[in-house]
């Protein structure tokens, strides 16, 4: 998204040093991106736009495939690598956590960390307290509005 592109220059730099070509979204690279920019040149972007542009690029390039991940449940399985790696690090230090804190957003990072420790707690190997945190600027747990958001071709409805 354009906001991530602007606010995280070091992430962009890291990817570019490894050969990636990074575009702020909405971009001028796709038809859907150009249409959005024509109607609002300063649009900050959204997950729907990211998905729309990725699907469009995959559809017109025979050597490209699109795999939707972050907004679907199956992503949680491979995100548990985060928790598994953390447990291995704690074992190497012979430590057990009292508190596990994780950031929320699309929940995959948080769940990937917490699900592994929930298993450990259920099986009696650890007894941590779990804490979800979120940025004050875009809080959805503490200040959010209960409702639904439908994403159609990068346009937020509802």
Short mmCIF file of C-alpha atoms in Angstrom, two decimals, residues 15-155:
data_model
loop_
_atom_site.label_atom_id
_atom_site.label_comp_id
_atom_site.label_asym_id
_atom_site.label_seq_id
_atom_site.Cartn_x
_atom_site.Cartn_y
_atom_site.Cartn_z
CA UNK A 15 13.68 -5.75 -0.81
CA UNK A 16 15.25 -3.58 -3.51
CA UNK A 17 18.77 -4.64 -2.50
CA UNK A 18 17.63 -8.19 -3.19
CA UNK A 19 16.41 -7.31 -6.67
CA UNK A 20 12.74 -6.55 -6.05
CA UNK A 21 11.01 -3.76 -7.92
CA UNK A 22 8.64 -2.02 -5.50
CA UNK A 23 5.64 0.10 -6.49
CA UNK A 24 3.33 2.05 -4.18
CA UNK A 25 -0.25 0.84 -4.48
CA UNK A 26 -2.41 1.92 -6.11
CA UNK A 27 0.16 1.90 -8.89
CA UNK A 28 0.45 3.02 -12.48
CA UNK A 29 1.45 -0.56 -13.40
CA UNK A 30 -2.08 -1.98 -13.56
CA UNK A 31 -5.35 -0.86 -15.10
CA UNK A 32 -7.14 -1.05 -11.74
CA UNK A 33 -4.39 1.01 -10.07
CA UNK A 34 -4.44 3.67 -12.78
CA UNK A 35 -8.23 3.97 -12.54
CA UNK A 36 -8.06 4.50 -8.79
CA UNK A 37 -5.26 7.07 -9.11
CA UNK A 38 -7.22 8.96 -11.79
CA UNK A 39 -10.15 9.39 -9.40
CA UNK A 40 -7.98 10.07 -6.32
CA UNK A 41 -4.22 10.63 -6.88
CA UNK A 42 -3.45 10.67 -3.15
CA UNK A 43 -5.40 7.53 -2.23
CA UNK A 44 -3.39 5.79 0.54
CA UNK A 45 -4.24 2.26 -0.59
CA UNK A 46 -6.05 -0.69 0.95
CA UNK A 47 -5.72 -4.43 1.19
CA UNK A 48 -8.41 -4.72 -1.49
CA UNK A 49 -6.26 -2.70 -3.91
CA UNK A 50 -3.23 -4.83 -3.11
CA UNK A 51 -5.23 -7.97 -3.93
CA UNK A 52 -6.80 -6.44 -7.06
CA UNK A 53 -3.46 -5.40 -8.52
CA UNK A 54 -1.80 -8.71 -7.65
CA UNK A 55 -4.61 -10.70 -9.28
CA UNK A 56 -4.48 -8.47 -12.36
CA UNK A 57 -0.72 -8.94 -12.75
CA UNK A 58 -1.02 -12.71 -12.31
CA UNK A 59 -3.86 -12.89 -14.84
CA UNK A 60 -1.87 -11.18 -17.61
CA UNK A 61 1.49 -12.89 -17.01
CA UNK A 62 1.69 -16.60 -17.83
CA UNK A 63 4.78 -17.04 -15.65
CA UNK A 64 3.09 -15.56 -12.56
CA UNK A 65 0.77 -17.21 -10.04
CA UNK A 66 -1.25 -15.55 -7.31
CA UNK A 67 -1.63 -17.09 -3.87
CA UNK A 68 -3.99 -15.31 -1.49
CA UNK A 69 -2.77 -15.67 2.03
CA UNK A 70 -2.99 -12.97 4.67
CA UNK A 71 -6.76 -12.64 4.82
CA UNK A 72 -7.62 -16.36 4.86
CA UNK A 73 -7.52 -18.94 7.63
CA UNK A 74 -4.98 -21.29 6.05
CA UNK A 75 -2.23 -18.70 6.49
CA UNK A 76 -2.29 -19.41 10.20
CA UNK A 77 -0.71 -22.83 9.69
CA UNK A 78 2.49 -21.54 8.12
CA UNK A 79 2.52 -18.51 10.42
CA UNK A 80 2.90 -20.88 13.38
CA UNK A 81 6.56 -21.09 12.31
CA UNK A 82 6.89 -17.82 14.25
CA UNK A 83 5.78 -19.51 17.47
CA UNK A 84 7.73 -22.72 16.83
CA UNK A 85 10.95 -20.77 16.30
CA UNK A 86 10.33 -18.73 19.44
CA UNK A 87 9.81 -21.88 21.50
CA UNK A 88 13.11 -23.31 20.20
CA UNK A 89 14.89 -20.10 21.18
CA UNK A 90 13.38 -20.22 24.67
CA UNK A 91 14.36 -23.89 25.04
CA UNK A 92 17.95 -23.03 24.10
CA UNK A 93 17.93 -20.49 26.94
CA UNK A 94 16.07 -22.87 29.29
CA UNK A 95 13.40 -20.19 29.79
CA UNK A 96 9.59 -20.19 29.91
CA UNK A 97 7.58 -17.01 29.29
CA UNK A 98 5.19 -15.47 31.79
CA UNK A 99 3.64 -13.13 29.21
CA UNK A 100 3.37 -13.39 25.43
CA UNK A 101 2.52 -10.13 23.67
CA UNK A 102 1.68 -9.96 19.97
CA UNK A 103 0.45 -7.36 17.53
CA UNK A 104 -2.90 -7.67 15.82
CA UNK A 105 -3.85 -6.52 12.37
CA UNK A 106 -5.02 -9.23 10.02
CA UNK A 107 -4.35 -11.56 12.97
CA UNK A 108 -2.04 -13.95 11.13
CA UNK A 109 1.13 -12.79 12.90
CA UNK A 110 -0.58 -12.76 16.28
CA UNK A 111 -2.19 -16.16 15.75
CA UNK A 112 0.99 -17.67 14.38
CA UNK A 113 2.74 -16.77 17.61
CA UNK A 114 -0.09 -17.45 20.06
CA UNK A 115 -1.45 -20.74 18.69
CA UNK A 116 1.87 -22.47 19.33
CA UNK A 117 1.94 -21.23 22.91
CA UNK A 118 -1.73 -22.09 23.44
CA UNK A 119 -0.81 -25.68 22.55
CA UNK A 120 2.03 -25.56 25.08
CA UNK A 121 -0.35 -24.19 27.72
CA UNK A 122 -3.04 -26.82 27.03
CA UNK A 123 -0.43 -29.60 27.22
CA UNK A 124 0.85 -28.22 30.56
CA UNK A 125 4.37 -27.30 29.46
CA UNK A 126 3.96 -23.53 29.86
CA UNK A 127 1.46 -21.20 31.51
CA UNK A 128 1.86 -17.77 29.88
CA UNK A 129 -0.65 -14.94 29.85
CA UNK A 130 -1.56 -13.83 26.31
CA UNK A 131 -1.84 -10.15 25.39
CA UNK A 132 -2.97 -8.64 22.09
CA UNK A 133 -1.77 -5.12 21.26
CA UNK A 134 -2.64 -2.71 18.49
CA UNK A 135 -1.57 0.76 17.34
CA UNK A 136 -3.60 3.62 18.78
CA UNK A 137 -3.71 5.29 15.36
CA UNK A 138 -5.74 2.48 13.79
CA UNK A 139 -7.14 0.47 16.68
CA UNK A 140 -9.89 -1.98 15.86
CA UNK A 141 -10.19 -3.92 19.12
CA UNK A 142 -10.60 -0.98 21.49
CA UNK A 143 -12.03 1.78 19.30
CA UNK A 144 -13.26 -0.03 16.23
CA UNK A 145 -16.73 0.02 14.77
CA UNK A 146 -18.57 -3.29 14.73
CA UNK A 147 -19.49 -4.00 11.13
CA UNK A 148 -18.42 -5.59 7.88
CA UNK A 149 -16.16 -4.44 5.09
CA UNK A 150 -16.61 -5.87 1.62
CA UNK A 151 -13.68 -5.60 -0.78
CA UNK A 152 -14.48 -5.45 -4.47
CA UNK A 153 -11.68 -4.59 -6.91
CA UNK A 154 -9.94 -2.43 -4.36
CA UNK A 155 -13.00 -0.39 -3.40
#
